[in-house]
XYZ file of C-alpha atoms in Angstrom:
242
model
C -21.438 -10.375 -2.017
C -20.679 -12.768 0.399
C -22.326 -15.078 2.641
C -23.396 -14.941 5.734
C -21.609 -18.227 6.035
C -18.528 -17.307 5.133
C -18.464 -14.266 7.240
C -18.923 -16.899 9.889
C -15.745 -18.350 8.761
C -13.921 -15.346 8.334
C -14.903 -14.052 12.092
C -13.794 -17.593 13.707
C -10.574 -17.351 11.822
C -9.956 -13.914 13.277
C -11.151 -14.818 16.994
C -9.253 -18.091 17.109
C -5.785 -16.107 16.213
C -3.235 -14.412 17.981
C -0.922 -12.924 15.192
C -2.776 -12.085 11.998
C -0.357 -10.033 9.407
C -2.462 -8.223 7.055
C -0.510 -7.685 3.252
C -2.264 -5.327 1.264
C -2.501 -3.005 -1.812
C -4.117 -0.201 -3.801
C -7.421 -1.610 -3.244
C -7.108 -1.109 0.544
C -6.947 2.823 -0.023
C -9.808 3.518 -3.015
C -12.559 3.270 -0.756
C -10.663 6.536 0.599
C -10.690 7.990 -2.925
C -7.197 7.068 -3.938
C -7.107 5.447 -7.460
C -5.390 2.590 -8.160
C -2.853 1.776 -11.098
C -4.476 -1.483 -12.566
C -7.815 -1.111 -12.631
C -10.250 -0.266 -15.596
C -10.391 3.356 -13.867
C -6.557 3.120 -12.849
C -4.161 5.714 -13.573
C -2.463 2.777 -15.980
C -5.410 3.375 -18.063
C -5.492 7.762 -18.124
C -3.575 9.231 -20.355
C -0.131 11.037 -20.206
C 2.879 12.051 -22.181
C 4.299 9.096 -20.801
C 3.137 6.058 -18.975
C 2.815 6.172 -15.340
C 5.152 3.121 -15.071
C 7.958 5.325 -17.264
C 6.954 8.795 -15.732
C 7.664 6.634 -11.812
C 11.023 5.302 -12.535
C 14.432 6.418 -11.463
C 15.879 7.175 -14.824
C 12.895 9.625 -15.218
C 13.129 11.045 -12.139
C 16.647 11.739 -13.014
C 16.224 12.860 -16.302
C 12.918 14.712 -16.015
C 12.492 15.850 -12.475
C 10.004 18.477 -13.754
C 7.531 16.510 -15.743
C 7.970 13.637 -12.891
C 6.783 16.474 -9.965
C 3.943 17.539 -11.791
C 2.916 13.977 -12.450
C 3.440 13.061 -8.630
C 2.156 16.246 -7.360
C -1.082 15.793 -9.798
C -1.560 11.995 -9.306
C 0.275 10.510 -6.130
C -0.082 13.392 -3.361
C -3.512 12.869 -1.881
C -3.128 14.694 1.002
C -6.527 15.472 1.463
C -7.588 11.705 1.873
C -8.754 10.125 4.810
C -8.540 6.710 6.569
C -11.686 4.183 5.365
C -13.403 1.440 7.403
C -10.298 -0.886 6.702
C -8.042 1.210 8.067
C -9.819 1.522 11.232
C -10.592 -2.205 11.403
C -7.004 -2.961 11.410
C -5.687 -0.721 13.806
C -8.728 -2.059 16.033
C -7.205 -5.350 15.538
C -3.766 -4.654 16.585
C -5.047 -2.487 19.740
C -6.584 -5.920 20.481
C -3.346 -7.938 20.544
C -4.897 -9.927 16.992
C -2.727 -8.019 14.397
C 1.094 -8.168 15.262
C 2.219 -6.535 12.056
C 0.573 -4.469 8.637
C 2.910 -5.038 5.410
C 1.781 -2.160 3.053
C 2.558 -1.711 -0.758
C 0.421 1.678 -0.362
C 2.706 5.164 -0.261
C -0.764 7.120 1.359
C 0.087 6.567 4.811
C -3.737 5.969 6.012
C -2.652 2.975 7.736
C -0.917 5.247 10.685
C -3.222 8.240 10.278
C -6.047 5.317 11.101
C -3.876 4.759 14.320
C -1.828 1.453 13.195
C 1.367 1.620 14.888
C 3.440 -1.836 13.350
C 3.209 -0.677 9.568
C 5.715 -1.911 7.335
C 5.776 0.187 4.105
C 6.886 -1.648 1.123
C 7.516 1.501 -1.261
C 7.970 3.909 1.038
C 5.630 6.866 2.281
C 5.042 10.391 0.433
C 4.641 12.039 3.970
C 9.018 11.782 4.132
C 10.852 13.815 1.612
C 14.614 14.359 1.850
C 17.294 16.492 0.280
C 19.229 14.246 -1.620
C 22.597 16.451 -0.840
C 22.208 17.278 3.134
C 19.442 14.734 3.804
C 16.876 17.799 5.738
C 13.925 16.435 6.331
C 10.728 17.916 4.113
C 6.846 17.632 4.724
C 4.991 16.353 2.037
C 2.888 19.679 1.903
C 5.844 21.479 1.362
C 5.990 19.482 -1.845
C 2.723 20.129 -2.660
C 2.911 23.801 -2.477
C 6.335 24.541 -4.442
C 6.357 24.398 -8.242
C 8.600 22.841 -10.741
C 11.541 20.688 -8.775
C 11.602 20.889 -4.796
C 14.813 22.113 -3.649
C 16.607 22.306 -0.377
C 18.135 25.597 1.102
C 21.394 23.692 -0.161
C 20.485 23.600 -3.559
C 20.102 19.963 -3.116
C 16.889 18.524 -4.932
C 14.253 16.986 -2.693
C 12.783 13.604 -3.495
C 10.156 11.770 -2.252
C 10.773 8.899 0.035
C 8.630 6.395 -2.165
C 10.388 3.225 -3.686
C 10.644 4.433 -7.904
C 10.613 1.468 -10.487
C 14.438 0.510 -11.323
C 15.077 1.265 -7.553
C 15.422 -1.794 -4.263
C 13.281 -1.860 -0.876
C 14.602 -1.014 2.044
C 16.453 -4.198 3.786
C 15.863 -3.539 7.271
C 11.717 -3.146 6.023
C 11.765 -6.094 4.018
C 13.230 -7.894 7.135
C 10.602 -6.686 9.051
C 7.715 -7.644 6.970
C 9.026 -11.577 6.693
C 10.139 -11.804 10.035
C 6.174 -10.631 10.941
C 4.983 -12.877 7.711
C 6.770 -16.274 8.761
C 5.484 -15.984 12.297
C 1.840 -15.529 11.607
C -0.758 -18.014 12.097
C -3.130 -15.784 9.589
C -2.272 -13.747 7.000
C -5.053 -11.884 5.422
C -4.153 -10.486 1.612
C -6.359 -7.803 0.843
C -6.829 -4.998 -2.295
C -3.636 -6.584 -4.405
C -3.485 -8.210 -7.760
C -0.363 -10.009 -6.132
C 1.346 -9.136 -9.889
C 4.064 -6.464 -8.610
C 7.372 -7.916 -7.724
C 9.175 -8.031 -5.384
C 6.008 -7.138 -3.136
C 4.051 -10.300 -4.482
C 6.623 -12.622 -3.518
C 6.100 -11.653 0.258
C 3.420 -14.146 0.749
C 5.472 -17.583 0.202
C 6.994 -16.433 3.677
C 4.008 -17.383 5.699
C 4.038 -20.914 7.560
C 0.834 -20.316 9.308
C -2.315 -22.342 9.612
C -4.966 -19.672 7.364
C -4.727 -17.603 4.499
C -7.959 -14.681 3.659
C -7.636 -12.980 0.685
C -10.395 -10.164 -0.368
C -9.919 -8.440 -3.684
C -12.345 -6.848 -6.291
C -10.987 -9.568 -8.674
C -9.776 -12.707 -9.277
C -6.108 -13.297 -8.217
C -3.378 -15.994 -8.968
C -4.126 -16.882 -5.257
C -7.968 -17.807 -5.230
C -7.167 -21.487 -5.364
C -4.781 -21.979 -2.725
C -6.572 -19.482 -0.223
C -8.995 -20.750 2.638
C -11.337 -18.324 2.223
C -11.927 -15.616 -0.793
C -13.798 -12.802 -1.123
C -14.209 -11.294 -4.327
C -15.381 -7.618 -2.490
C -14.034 -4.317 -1.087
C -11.903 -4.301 1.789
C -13.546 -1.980 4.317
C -16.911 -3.291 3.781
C -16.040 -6.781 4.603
C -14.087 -5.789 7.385
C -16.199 -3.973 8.885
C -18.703 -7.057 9.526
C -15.708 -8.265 12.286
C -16.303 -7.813 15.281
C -13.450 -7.351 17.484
């Protein structure tokens, strides 16, 4: 746990800045009950016919569009999830004029359903679905509730609009997130092993004055950070006061 000290720290940091970004990962949304992919208890470590990584790439979405939907209907539609303490923190935050700007590697969309309105989503969100031939619009219950591979009244297939492995990020939303990242005087990096690339790389954008980072484990960051915690997201956050 961390000190009472450092919470200190932490809540002087916050009060003494006007535009805190905060970058985070998977570990942002499992204290709402979604797993992550790297962890001990991560789907990386369940087992499949094929590994995750394969099973969420663009050649097998292409190639196996019916053993990818019942992976992603099984594994990455969580519809039922809700916002946790972090989530509410943040939008808190931004109400407040602190936090300009979250940058999200998370697909869940908690961030908005928490009421965060600036939300820059790295991979996309499973709550947009398109036809790939007409481009209609689909919910992601509609998703949930067909069988085998989603198709439009076109005949089109529908697919998820969530970034797949072998596949870019959107330009105008990586613009977004560095424009927000370089003019930050905190960024706060929270529930991210900062190993996935391009997402990682995000960080090397900031020119501000403090960098927080809070994650269940150690990270390539720890030494160059002002302050770490080594603890879940929503329960530190929630010690702020805003």
């Amino acid at each position: 746990m961390s000190g009472a000290e450092e919470i200190k720290r932490l809540q002087s940091i916050i009060d003494e800045s006007k535009s805190i970004v905060f970058f985070g990962g998977a570990g942002v949304s499992t204290e709402s009950g979604i797993p992550d992919f790297r962890s001990v208890d991560g789907l990386y470590n369940q087992k499949y016919d094929y590994p995750p990584e394969q099973i969420l790439s663009h050649t097998f979405f292409v190639r196996k569009p019916e053993e990818f939907f019942r992976f992603y209907r099984d594994k990455m539609l969580c519809l039922d999830k809700k916002p946790n303490k972090a989530h509410y923190k943040l939008a808190e935050l931004e109400r407040a004029g602190k936090l300009s700007a979250v940058v999200t590697q998370n697909i869940d969309g908690l961030h908005q359903a928490a009421g965060s309105k600036a939300v820059y989503e790295l991979h996309g969100s499973v709550l947009r679905n398109y036809c790939q031939s007409c481009g209609k619009p689909f919910t992601a219950e509609y998703i949930k509730q067909t069988s085998g591979v989603p198709k439009c009244g076109c005949g089109g297939v529908v697919k998820p609009d969530v970034v797949l492995y072998e596949e870019g990020l959107s330009d105008s939303i990586v613009s977004g997130a560095v424009n927000a990242i370089s003019h930050a005087d905190t960024l706060i990096i929270a529930g991210t092993s900062l190993t996935v690339y391009p997402a990682a790389g995000f960080i090397r954008y900031f020119r501000g004055k403090n960098t927080v980072l809070i994650n269940r484990d150690a990270t390539p960051m720890d030494g160059k950070a002002d302050l770490v915690f080594h603890e879940k997201v929503g329960e530190l956050l929630d010690k702020i006061r805003v």
